[in-house]
Amino acid sequence: MKIAYNKSQRKEERKNRRMKRVRDIVLSNDDIKYKGPLSYRYLRIIAWICFALGQISVFVTLAHVLSIEGFVNDVGETFINLFATLSTPLFLVASFGLVLSRQKNYKQLMLTYGLGFIGFALAVILIYYRYVNGLLIAAGFDGSSEMLHSIELFISRRVQLNVFADLFMFVLFQFFLCYTPKKIFVGKKLLIFRLFAILPIAYIIVSYILIVLLGLSIVSVPFFIFPFLTTKSPIVFSIFVVVTLWIKYREIVFAKYGITKEEYKKYLATNRNSLSFSVHLSIIIAVFIAIDFILSVVLLVAFVVSQQMSIDESIATTMGAFKLGQTAPLLIAIPFILLYSYTKKHKNTLIDIFIPVIGVSLIALVYLESLYQFISYLSSSFGG
């Protein structure tokens, strides 16, 4: 009995010490001086630039299919792929910060990314069928030819098109998990609202399965469906799911320790919590990069042992279809995250309205210039 009592007493003492430590941190009036130089605005600007430059990959893919040499060299293609990978995490980190700092709410983010999701998908469909497809037909390819089908299939395998699909699904997930409705879904009905978080997860899983099947040439779908699919692997999505769960769990723990909602909101506005968010996110990214690497090695070994395919381009194609190894470029995002502070604000918020406009204009410019260069290379390759 005495031993059991001592164990129970030690457990209670550890709990009390932890509670005191947490309360001292949250309720302390002494904040740290460190504030990262990058704000949500700078992250979004960098993300828009990365997203716009990443769109060159559409024309790089077309050049590969048509065997056009010299359109973009290997170094340039590597940088384009890195840019395309960076845009989504930087957009998401900025969105996290806007919510945590109460500068934007979930409804505003859902509207922004929802419009981006639908608008960009429709724009891609228009550009492809009206201009790219039309250009190839004008160059002598029949609209129903195997070449055009191969181009559509190659793009679906290699190009990450609509990152707004990932952003919109993630914001939906975060909304259903973290937002507390004031009407309808109140009291016991709140659980129903929380369960809606399954919907964006289901969308991402279905998109991933479809992309894998497309990459393995098991199924074929019309091109107009592809721009509505998410672009990242479930591993990348899981990073931000874990961060969301960590933030939600910490809020629950703080409440158990007697921290009021007002005290918690005050703590969220501190540099200490901003740095804690950046450090935790960086660690989680590093952990998932390691998990992704292990899964990639295991799958690669499984392919070699089974001897179902040789160690050549076929393995690279399969690995690409499963989107394994996609988290590795996120190492480049970690320095940006550690230099980011969501407590850093700007007096003139009018500029934020023009950033998406400038971003869309930059994307249009990239498409126009890439299309011009592609036409030039296409003309020279096929004898003008």
mmCIF file of C-alpha atoms in Angstrom:
data_model
loop_
_atom_site.group_PDB
_atom_site.id
_atom_site.type_symbol
_atom_site.label_atom_id
_atom_site.label_comp_id
_atom_site.label_asym_id
_atom_site.label_seq_id
_atom_site.Cartn_x
_atom_site.Cartn_y
_atom_site.Cartn_z
ATOM 1 C CA MET A 1 0.000 0.000 0.000
ATOM 2 C CA LYS A 2 2.843 2.347 0.895
ATOM 3 C CA ILE A 3 4.615 1.672 -2.417
ATOM 4 C CA ALA A 4 1.411 2.346 -4.380
ATOM 5 C CA TYR A 5 0.893 5.531 -2.380
ATOM 6 C CA ASN A 6 4.440 6.706 -3.081
ATOM 7 C CA LYS A 7 3.992 6.098 -6.823
ATOM 8 C CA SER A 8 0.713 7.981 -6.802
ATOM 9 C CA GLN A 9 2.271 10.793 -4.787
ATOM 10 C CA ARG A 10 5.260 11.093 -7.138
ATOM 11 C CA LYS A 11 2.937 11.139 -10.143
ATOM 12 C CA GLU A 12 0.891 13.930 -8.558
ATOM 13 C CA GLU A 13 4.043 15.879 -7.715
ATOM 14 C CA ARG A 14 5.293 15.607 -11.311
ATOM 15 C CA LYS A 15 1.922 16.793 -12.541
ATOM 16 C CA ASN A 16 1.989 19.777 -10.163
ATOM 17 C CA ARG A 17 5.538 20.708 -11.195
ATOM 18 C CA ARG A 18 4.557 20.534 -14.855
ATOM 19 C CA MET A 19 1.453 22.616 -14.185
ATOM 20 C CA LYS A 20 3.530 25.244 -12.364
ATOM 21 C CA ARG A 21 6.092 25.329 -15.185
ATOM 22 C CA VAL A 22 3.387 25.745 -17.843
ATOM 23 C CA ARG A 23 1.568 28.434 -15.879
ATOM 24 C CA ASP A 24 4.838 30.296 -15.276
ATOM 25 C CA ILE A 25 5.541 30.325 -19.014
ATOM 26 C CA VAL A 26 2.018 31.270 -20.132
ATOM 27 C CA LEU A 27 1.328 33.858 -17.434
ATOM 28 C CA SER A 28 4.800 35.416 -17.407
ATOM 29 C CA ASN A 29 4.968 39.076 -18.344
ATOM 30 C CA ASP A 30 8.583 38.682 -19.500
ATOM 31 C CA ASP A 31 8.559 37.940 -23.217
ATOM 32 C CA ILE A 32 11.659 37.042 -25.246
ATOM 33 C CA LYS A 33 13.146 39.731 -27.500
ATOM 34 C CA TYR A 34 13.688 37.512 -30.543
ATOM 35 C CA LYS A 35 11.301 38.230 -33.372
ATOM 36 C CA GLY A 36 12.009 36.654 -36.741
ATOM 37 C CA PRO A 37 12.505 39.124 -39.608
ATOM 38 C CA LEU A 38 9.993 37.360 -41.882
ATOM 39 C CA SER A 39 6.293 38.130 -41.469
ATOM 40 C CA TYR A 40 3.274 36.431 -43.046
ATOM 41 C CA ARG A 41 3.484 38.999 -45.866
ATOM 42 C CA TYR A 42 7.044 38.066 -46.822
ATOM 43 C CA LEU A 43 6.256 34.355 -46.682
ATOM 44 C CA ARG A 44 3.256 34.840 -48.966
ATOM 45 C CA ILE A 45 5.321 36.891 -51.431
ATOM 46 C CA ILE A 46 7.990 34.169 -51.533
ATOM 47 C CA ALA A 47 5.263 31.513 -51.880
ATOM 48 C CA TRP A 48 3.627 33.337 -54.811
ATOM 49 C CA ILE A 49 7.002 33.671 -56.570
ATOM 50 C CA CYS A 50 7.718 29.963 -56.022
ATOM 51 C CA PHE A 51 4.245 29.030 -57.248
ATOM 52 C CA ALA A 52 4.533 31.166 -60.377
ATOM 53 C CA LEU A 53 7.992 29.883 -61.318
ATOM 54 C CA GLY A 54 6.845 26.330 -60.637
ATOM 55 C CA GLN A 55 4.310 26.650 -63.467
ATOM 56 C CA ILE A 56 7.152 26.500 -65.970
ATOM 57 C CA SER A 57 7.132 22.753 -65.251
ATOM 58 C CA VAL A 58 4.029 22.407 -67.459
ATOM 59 C CA PHE A 59 6.025 23.479 -70.526
ATOM 60 C CA VAL A 60 9.124 21.554 -69.429
ATOM 61 C CA THR A 61 6.921 18.451 -69.378
ATOM 62 C CA LEU A 62 5.571 19.198 -72.845
ATOM 63 C CA ALA A 63 9.133 19.610 -74.111
ATOM 64 C CA HIS A 64 10.072 16.199 -72.660
ATOM 65 C CA VAL A 65 7.124 14.491 -74.358
ATOM 66 C CA LEU A 66 7.867 16.116 -77.720
ATOM 67 C CA SER A 67 11.619 15.397 -77.334
ATOM 68 C CA ILE A 68 12.465 19.085 -77.634
ATOM 69 C CA GLU A 69 16.043 19.552 -76.424
ATOM 70 C CA GLY A 70 17.372 22.663 -74.707
ATOM 71 C CA PHE A 71 14.085 24.193 -73.540
ATOM 72 C CA VAL A 72 15.295 24.107 -69.912
ATOM 73 C CA ASN A 73 18.553 22.462 -68.777
ATOM 74 C CA ASP A 74 18.758 19.949 -65.916
ATOM 75 C CA VAL A 75 19.877 22.542 -63.352
ATOM 76 C CA GLY A 76 17.009 24.838 -64.284
ATOM 77 C CA GLU A 77 14.514 21.977 -64.092
ATOM 78 C CA THR A 78 15.773 21.062 -60.598
ATOM 79 C CA PHE A 79 15.302 24.634 -59.391
ATOM 80 C CA ILE A 80 11.811 24.777 -60.910
ATOM 81 C CA ASN A 81 10.829 21.606 -59.038
ATOM 82 C CA LEU A 82 12.191 23.060 -55.784
ATOM 83 C CA PHE A 83 10.192 26.254 -56.301
ATOM 84 C CA ALA A 84 7.039 24.245 -56.961
ATOM 85 C CA THR A 85 7.568 22.261 -53.743
ATOM 86 C CA LEU A 86 8.170 25.297 -51.520
ATOM 87 C CA SER A 87 5.005 27.221 -52.354
ATOM 88 C CA THR A 88 2.496 25.039 -50.459
ATOM 89 C CA PRO A 89 4.312 24.844 -47.074
ATOM 90 C CA LEU A 90 5.073 28.571 -47.094
ATOM 91 C CA PHE A 91 1.436 29.415 -47.854
ATOM 92 C CA LEU A 92 0.322 27.094 -45.045
ATOM 93 C CA VAL A 93 2.794 28.484 -42.499
ATOM 94 C CA ALA A 94 1.648 32.022 -43.304
ATOM 95 C CA SER A 95 -1.982 30.907 -42.890
ATOM 96 C CA PHE A 96 -1.180 29.341 -39.515
ATOM 97 C CA GLY A 97 0.328 32.636 -38.408
ATOM 98 C CA LEU A 98 -2.609 34.712 -39.592
ATOM 99 C CA VAL A 99 -4.997 32.552 -37.574
ATOM 100 C CA LEU A 100 -2.805 32.397 -34.463
ATOM 101 C CA SER A 101 -2.290 36.165 -34.483
ATOM 102 C CA ARG A 102 -6.029 36.741 -35.086
ATOM 103 C CA GLN A 103 -5.263 38.832 -38.185
ATOM 104 C CA LYS A 104 -7.518 36.617 -40.298
ATOM 105 C CA ASN A 105 -10.188 34.066 -39.510
ATOM 106 C CA TYR A 106 -10.903 30.693 -41.076
ATOM 107 C CA LYS A 107 -13.779 32.010 -43.182
ATOM 108 C CA GLN A 108 -11.511 34.552 -44.885
ATOM 109 C CA LEU A 109 -8.861 31.915 -45.600
ATOM 110 C CA MET A 110 -11.458 29.434 -46.894
ATOM 111 C CA LEU A 111 -12.858 32.081 -49.226
ATOM 112 C CA THR A 112 -9.372 33.000 -50.487
ATOM 113 C CA TYR A 113 -8.158 29.453 -51.078
ATOM 114 C CA GLY A 114 -11.577 28.215 -52.231
ATOM 115 C CA LEU A 115 -11.704 30.825 -54.981
ATOM 116 C CA GLY A 116 -8.080 30.064 -55.822
ATOM 117 C CA PHE A 117 -8.854 26.336 -55.994
ATOM 118 C CA ILE A 118 -11.801 26.682 -58.390
ATOM 119 C CA GLY A 119 -10.428 29.662 -60.323
ATOM 120 C CA PHE A 120 -6.989 28.214 -60.977
ATOM 121 C CA ALA A 121 -8.391 24.822 -62.015
ATOM 122 C CA LEU A 122 -10.713 26.462 -64.544
ATOM 123 C CA ALA A 123 -7.875 28.681 -65.803
ATOM 124 C CA VAL A 124 -5.613 25.655 -66.368
ATOM 125 C CA ILE A 125 -8.376 23.841 -68.251
ATOM 126 C CA LEU A 126 -8.962 26.896 -70.450
ATOM 127 C CA ILE A 127 -5.256 27.423 -71.158
ATOM 128 C CA TYR A 128 -4.646 23.778 -71.965
ATOM 129 C CA TYR A 129 -7.635 23.115 -74.239
ATOM 130 C CA ARG A 130 -7.711 26.536 -75.873
ATOM 131 C CA TYR A 131 -4.017 27.280 -76.313
ATOM 132 C CA VAL A 132 -1.698 24.323 -75.627
ATOM 133 C CA ASN A 133 -3.963 21.747 -77.228
ATOM 134 C CA GLY A 134 -4.820 24.137 -80.044
ATOM 135 C CA LEU A 135 -1.147 24.922 -80.624
ATOM 136 C CA LEU A 136 -0.247 21.243 -80.931
ATOM 137 C CA ILE A 137 -3.133 20.622 -83.337
ATOM 138 C CA ALA A 138 -1.965 23.589 -85.403
ATOM 139 C CA ALA A 139 1.533 22.057 -85.392
ATOM 140 C CA GLY A 140 0.151 18.947 -87.080
ATOM 141 C CA PHE A 141 -0.994 16.706 -84.244
ATOM 142 C CA ASP A 142 -4.473 15.301 -84.568
ATOM 143 C CA GLY A 143 -6.752 16.242 -81.643
ATOM 144 C CA SER A 144 -7.482 12.569 -81.005
ATOM 145 C CA SER A 145 -3.900 11.369 -81.506
ATOM 146 C CA GLU A 146 -1.930 9.181 -79.136
ATOM 147 C CA MET A 147 0.605 12.012 -78.765
ATOM 148 C CA LEU A 148 -1.921 14.360 -77.125
ATOM 149 C CA HIS A 149 -3.064 11.549 -74.851
ATOM 150 C CA SER A 150 0.576 10.914 -73.884
ATOM 151 C CA ILE A 151 1.066 14.597 -73.103
ATOM 152 C CA GLU A 152 -1.968 14.675 -70.832
ATOM 153 C CA LEU A 153 -0.801 11.492 -69.080
ATOM 154 C CA PHE A 154 2.753 12.810 -68.695
ATOM 155 C CA ILE A 155 1.529 16.091 -67.219
ATOM 156 C CA SER A 156 -0.676 14.210 -64.745
ATOM 157 C CA ARG A 157 2.374 12.222 -63.629
ATOM 158 C CA ARG A 158 5.006 14.930 -63.479
ATOM 159 C CA VAL A 159 3.389 18.328 -62.872
ATOM 160 C CA GLN A 160 2.104 19.726 -59.580
ATOM 161 C CA LEU A 161 -0.588 22.043 -60.835
ATOM 162 C CA ASN A 162 -3.178 23.315 -58.387
ATOM 163 C CA VAL A 163 -1.557 23.812 -54.964
ATOM 164 C CA PHE A 164 -4.709 25.706 -53.972
ATOM 165 C CA ALA A 165 -6.444 22.316 -53.821
ATOM 166 C CA ASP A 166 -4.034 21.326 -51.015
ATOM 167 C CA LEU A 167 -4.385 24.706 -49.293
ATOM 168 C CA PHE A 168 -8.178 24.693 -49.421
ATOM 169 C CA MET A 169 -8.453 21.129 -48.098
ATOM 170 C CA PHE A 170 -6.057 21.846 -45.271
ATOM 171 C CA VAL A 171 -7.829 25.049 -44.213
ATOM 172 C CA LEU A 172 -11.124 23.120 -44.267
ATOM 173 C CA PHE A 173 -9.574 20.463 -42.033
ATOM 174 C CA GLN A 174 -8.222 23.078 -39.635
ATOM 175 C CA PHE A 175 -11.557 24.902 -39.614
ATOM 176 C CA PHE A 176 -13.580 21.833 -38.655
ATOM 177 C CA LEU A 177 -11.028 20.785 -36.040
ATOM 178 C CA CYS A 178 -10.280 24.116 -34.349
ATOM 179 C CA TYR A 179 -13.204 26.489 -34.943
ATOM 180 C CA THR A 180 -16.011 26.499 -32.382
ATOM 181 C CA PRO A 181 -19.399 27.373 -33.953
ATOM 182 C CA LYS A 182 -21.709 29.734 -32.109
ATOM 183 C CA LYS A 183 -24.890 28.403 -33.749
ATOM 184 C CA ILE A 184 -26.358 25.024 -34.770
ATOM 185 C CA PHE A 185 -23.339 22.842 -33.855
ATOM 186 C CA VAL A 186 -23.222 23.702 -30.180
ATOM 187 C CA GLY A 187 -23.106 21.537 -27.082
ATOM 188 C CA LYS A 188 -23.143 17.826 -27.885
ATOM 189 C CA LYS A 189 -23.591 18.604 -31.596
ATOM 190 C CA LEU A 190 -20.041 20.017 -31.676
ATOM 191 C CA LEU A 191 -18.757 16.461 -32.211
ATOM 192 C CA ILE A 192 -20.687 16.282 -35.497
ATOM 193 C CA PHE A 193 -18.975 19.485 -36.611
ATOM 194 C CA ARG A 194 -15.554 18.068 -35.672
ATOM 195 C CA LEU A 195 -16.271 14.890 -37.680
ATOM 196 C CA PHE A 196 -16.634 17.018 -40.826
ATOM 197 C CA ALA A 197 -12.804 17.176 -40.736
ATOM 198 C CA ILE A 198 -12.954 13.711 -42.315
ATOM 199 C CA LEU A 199 -14.245 15.233 -45.591
ATOM 200 C CA PRO A 200 -11.063 17.093 -46.661
ATOM 201 C CA ILE A 201 -8.965 14.123 -45.521
ATOM 202 C CA ALA A 202 -11.102 11.835 -47.696
ATOM 203 C CA TYR A 203 -10.677 14.219 -50.653
ATOM 204 C CA ILE A 204 -6.895 14.139 -50.259
ATOM 205 C CA ILE A 205 -6.823 10.333 -49.958
ATOM 206 C CA VAL A 206 -9.024 9.875 -53.046
ATOM 207 C CA SER A 207 -6.867 12.360 -54.989
ATOM 208 C CA TYR A 208 -3.705 10.539 -53.931
ATOM 209 C CA ILE A 209 -5.084 7.122 -54.914
ATOM 210 C CA LEU A 210 -6.189 8.471 -58.281
ATOM 211 C CA ILE A 211 -2.796 10.123 -58.911
ATOM 212 C CA VAL A 212 -0.984 6.877 -57.993
ATOM 213 C CA LEU A 213 -3.201 4.873 -60.357
ATOM 214 C CA LEU A 214 -2.617 7.462 -63.096
ATOM 215 C CA GLY A 215 1.131 7.343 -62.483
ATOM 216 C CA LEU A 216 1.140 3.550 -62.746
ATOM 217 C CA SER A 217 -1.021 3.711 -65.915
ATOM 218 C CA ILE A 218 -3.711 1.605 -64.258
ATOM 219 C CA VAL A 219 -6.483 4.118 -64.931
ATOM 220 C CA SER A 220 -7.026 7.023 -67.292
ATOM 221 C CA VAL A 221 -9.167 10.094 -66.674
ATOM 222 C CA PRO A 222 -10.013 13.162 -68.769
ATOM 223 C CA PHE A 223 -7.504 15.987 -68.365
ATOM 224 C CA PHE A 224 -10.124 18.407 -66.997
ATOM 225 C CA ILE A 225 -10.330 16.334 -63.788
ATOM 226 C CA PHE A 226 -6.607 16.569 -63.064
ATOM 227 C CA PRO A 227 -6.460 20.305 -62.114
ATOM 228 C CA PHE A 228 -8.977 19.646 -59.314
ATOM 229 C CA LEU A 229 -6.769 17.025 -57.639
ATOM 230 C CA THR A 230 -4.432 17.779 -54.750
ATOM 231 C CA THR A 231 -0.708 17.803 -55.526
ATOM 232 C CA LYS A 232 1.093 16.744 -52.345
ATOM 233 C CA SER A 233 1.542 13.322 -50.818
ATOM 234 C CA PRO A 234 -0.359 12.423 -47.634
ATOM 235 C CA ILE A 235 3.006 12.637 -45.824
ATOM 236 C CA VAL A 236 3.281 16.368 -46.562
ATOM 237 C CA PHE A 237 -0.320 16.876 -45.490
ATOM 238 C CA SER A 238 0.347 14.870 -42.318
ATOM 239 C CA ILE A 239 3.015 17.377 -41.254
ATOM 240 C CA PHE A 240 0.465 20.152 -40.939
ATOM 241 C CA VAL A 241 -2.169 17.806 -39.506
ATOM 242 C CA VAL A 242 0.244 16.965 -36.676
ATOM 243 C CA VAL A 243 0.983 20.667 -36.115
ATOM 244 C CA THR A 244 -2.742 21.408 -35.942
ATOM 245 C CA LEU A 245 -3.303 18.556 -33.491
ATOM 246 C CA TRP A 246 -0.370 19.779 -31.394
ATOM 247 C CA ILE A 247 -1.845 23.292 -31.193
ATOM 248 C CA LYS A 248 -5.292 21.909 -30.344
ATOM 249 C CA TYR A 249 -3.912 19.488 -27.730
ATOM 250 C CA ARG A 250 -1.856 22.232 -26.100
ATOM 251 C CA GLU A 251 -4.945 24.443 -25.859
ATOM 252 C CA ILE A 252 -6.817 21.601 -24.097
ATOM 253 C CA VAL A 253 -3.904 20.975 -21.697
ATOM 254 C CA PHE A 254 -3.634 24.674 -20.871
ATOM 255 C CA ALA A 255 -7.357 24.736 -20.068
ATOM 256 C CA LYS A 256 -6.896 21.778 -17.679
ATOM 257 C CA TYR A 257 -4.137 23.734 -15.951
ATOM 258 C CA GLY A 258 -6.504 26.601 -15.305
ATOM 259 C CA ILE A 259 -5.379 28.874 -18.152
ATOM 260 C CA THR A 260 -8.369 30.939 -19.288
ATOM 261 C CA LYS A 261 -9.164 31.643 -22.934
ATOM 262 C CA GLU A 262 -8.132 35.280 -22.529
ATOM 263 C CA GLU A 263 -4.808 34.258 -20.973
ATOM 264 C CA TYR A 264 -4.252 31.774 -23.783
ATOM 265 C CA LYS A 265 -4.980 34.403 -26.442
ATOM 266 C CA LYS A 266 -2.529 36.741 -24.736
ATOM 267 C CA TYR A 267 0.120 34.001 -24.769
ATOM 268 C CA LEU A 268 -0.472 33.382 -28.493
ATOM 269 C CA ALA A 269 0.516 36.999 -29.153
ATOM 270 C CA THR A 270 3.965 36.581 -27.554
ATOM 271 C CA ASN A 271 7.303 36.187 -29.303
ATOM 272 C CA ARG A 272 7.934 33.171 -27.070
ATOM 273 C CA ASN A 273 5.015 31.246 -28.556
ATOM 274 C CA SER A 274 5.857 32.393 -32.078
ATOM 275 C CA LEU A 275 9.357 30.941 -31.728
ATOM 276 C CA SER A 276 7.933 27.783 -30.121
ATOM 277 C CA PHE A 277 5.613 27.337 -33.117
ATOM 278 C CA SER A 278 8.490 27.742 -35.606
ATOM 279 C CA VAL A 279 10.785 25.346 -33.723
ATOM 280 C CA HIS A 280 8.100 22.662 -33.278
ATOM 281 C CA LEU A 281 7.074 22.907 -36.941
ATOM 282 C CA SER A 282 10.717 22.608 -38.073
ATOM 283 C CA ILE A 283 11.244 19.533 -35.879
ATOM 284 C CA ILE A 284 8.040 17.910 -37.166
ATOM 285 C CA ILE A 285 9.121 18.562 -40.772
ATOM 286 C CA ALA A 286 12.519 16.967 -40.066
ATOM 287 C CA VAL A 287 10.843 13.907 -38.500
ATOM 288 C CA PHE A 288 8.510 13.409 -41.464
ATOM 289 C CA ILE A 289 11.402 13.839 -43.911
ATOM 290 C CA ALA A 290 13.095 10.951 -42.089
ATOM 291 C CA ILE A 291 9.873 8.893 -42.256
ATOM 292 C CA ASP A 292 9.519 9.637 -45.965
ATOM 293 C CA PHE A 293 13.145 8.612 -46.552
ATOM 294 C CA ILE A 294 12.669 5.313 -44.683
ATOM 295 C CA LEU A 295 9.487 4.527 -46.641
ATOM 296 C CA SER A 296 11.285 5.315 -49.903
ATOM 297 C CA VAL A 297 14.181 2.993 -49.030
ATOM 298 C CA VAL A 298 11.803 0.205 -47.961
ATOM 299 C CA LEU A 299 9.813 0.477 -51.193
ATOM 300 C CA LEU A 300 12.986 0.604 -53.282
ATOM 301 C CA VAL A 301 14.369 -2.518 -51.562
ATOM 302 C CA ALA A 302 11.015 -4.263 -52.045
ATOM 303 C CA PHE A 303 11.166 -3.554 -55.785
ATOM 304 C CA VAL A 304 14.742 -4.829 -56.082
ATOM 305 C CA VAL A 305 14.135 -7.975 -54.002
ATOM 306 C CA SER A 306 10.950 -8.858 -55.849
ATOM 307 C CA GLN A 307 12.825 -8.369 -59.182
ATOM 308 C CA GLN A 308 9.644 -7.149 -60.744
ATOM 309 C CA MET A 309 11.422 -4.220 -62.316
ATOM 310 C CA SER A 310 15.000 -3.234 -63.044
ATOM 311 C CA ILE A 311 16.841 -0.420 -61.270
ATOM 312 C CA ASP A 312 16.235 2.158 -63.952
ATOM 313 C CA GLU A 313 13.691 4.757 -64.994
ATOM 314 C CA SER A 314 10.812 2.347 -64.252
ATOM 315 C CA ILE A 315 11.599 2.506 -60.521
ATOM 316 C CA ALA A 316 11.870 6.301 -60.643
ATOM 317 C CA THR A 317 8.487 6.429 -62.363
ATOM 318 C CA THR A 318 6.913 4.194 -59.712
ATOM 319 C CA MET A 319 8.477 6.126 -56.837
ATOM 320 C CA GLY A 320 7.207 9.315 -58.442
ATOM 321 C CA ALA A 321 3.734 7.846 -58.788
ATOM 322 C CA PHE A 322 3.616 7.179 -55.038
ATOM 323 C CA LYS A 323 5.063 10.692 -54.439
ATOM 324 C CA LEU A 324 7.701 9.284 -52.118
ATOM 325 C CA GLY A 325 10.682 11.521 -51.415
ATOM 326 C CA GLN A 326 8.518 14.595 -51.902
ATOM 327 C CA THR A 327 9.284 15.948 -48.416
ATOM 328 C CA ALA A 328 13.071 16.209 -48.912
ATOM 329 C CA PRO A 329 12.926 19.696 -50.533
ATOM 330 C CA LEU A 330 11.093 20.910 -47.422
ATOM 331 C CA LEU A 331 14.505 21.079 -45.747
ATOM 332 C CA ILE A 332 14.904 24.341 -47.651
ATOM 333 C CA ALA A 333 11.696 25.633 -46.030
ATOM 334 C CA ILE A 334 13.046 25.170 -42.478
ATOM 335 C CA PRO A 335 15.328 28.279 -42.508
ATOM 336 C CA PHE A 336 12.372 30.383 -43.705
ATOM 337 C CA ILE A 337 10.207 28.954 -40.912
ATOM 338 C CA LEU A 338 12.827 29.639 -38.217
ATOM 339 C CA LEU A 339 13.157 33.217 -39.476
ATOM 340 C CA TYR A 340 9.382 33.636 -39.461
ATOM 341 C CA SER A 341 7.438 35.366 -36.707
ATOM 342 C CA TYR A 342 3.661 35.505 -36.836
ATOM 343 C CA THR A 343 3.726 38.304 -34.223
ATOM 344 C CA LYS A 344 5.386 40.601 -36.752
ATOM 345 C CA LYS A 345 2.680 42.875 -38.142
ATOM 346 C CA HIS A 346 2.392 45.646 -40.728
ATOM 347 C CA LYS A 347 0.612 48.949 -40.284
ATOM 348 C CA ASN A 348 -0.459 49.219 -43.918
ATOM 349 C CA THR A 349 -2.556 46.114 -44.589
ATOM 350 C CA LEU A 350 -3.797 47.477 -47.929
ATOM 351 C CA ILE A 351 -0.707 45.976 -49.562
ATOM 352 C CA ASP A 352 -1.965 42.495 -48.632
ATOM 353 C CA ILE A 353 -4.923 42.961 -50.973
ATOM 354 C CA PHE A 354 -2.606 43.517 -53.941
ATOM 355 C CA ILE A 355 -0.268 40.567 -53.246
ATOM 356 C CA PRO A 356 -2.670 37.936 -54.706
ATOM 357 C CA VAL A 357 -3.375 40.240 -57.670
ATOM 358 C CA ILE A 358 0.345 40.637 -58.335
ATOM 359 C CA GLY A 359 0.810 36.877 -57.793
ATOM 360 C CA VAL A 360 -1.858 35.987 -60.367
ATOM 361 C CA SER A 361 -0.360 38.548 -62.781
ATOM 362 C CA LEU A 362 3.061 36.959 -62.297
ATOM 363 C CA ILE A 363 1.605 33.524 -63.045
ATOM 364 C CA ALA A 364 -0.021 34.897 -66.220
ATOM 365 C CA LEU A 365 3.321 36.447 -67.229
ATOM 366 C CA VAL A 366 5.109 33.139 -66.629
ATOM 367 C CA TYR A 367 2.554 31.292 -68.779
ATOM 368 C CA LEU A 368 2.767 33.865 -71.581
ATOM 369 C CA GLU A 369 6.573 33.898 -71.613
ATOM 370 C CA SER A 370 6.801 30.104 -71.337
ATOM 371 C CA LEU A 371 4.244 29.719 -74.113
ATOM 372 C CA TYR A 372 6.233 32.116 -76.311
ATOM 373 C CA GLN A 373 9.484 30.240 -75.643
ATOM 374 C CA PHE A 374 7.736 26.918 -76.191
ATOM 375 C CA ILE A 375 6.348 28.045 -79.557
ATOM 376 C CA SER A 376 9.832 29.196 -80.570
ATOM 377 C CA TYR A 377 11.405 25.860 -79.646
ATOM 378 C CA LEU A 378 8.530 23.942 -81.211
ATOM 379 C CA SER A 379 8.919 25.850 -84.485
ATOM 380 C CA SER A 380 12.664 25.304 -84.635
ATOM 381 C CA SER A 381 12.400 21.626 -83.701
ATOM 382 C CA PHE A 382 9.791 20.805 -86.325
ATOM 383 C CA GLY A 383 11.321 22.884 -89.094
ATOM 384 C CA GLY A 384 9.402 26.132 -88.589
#
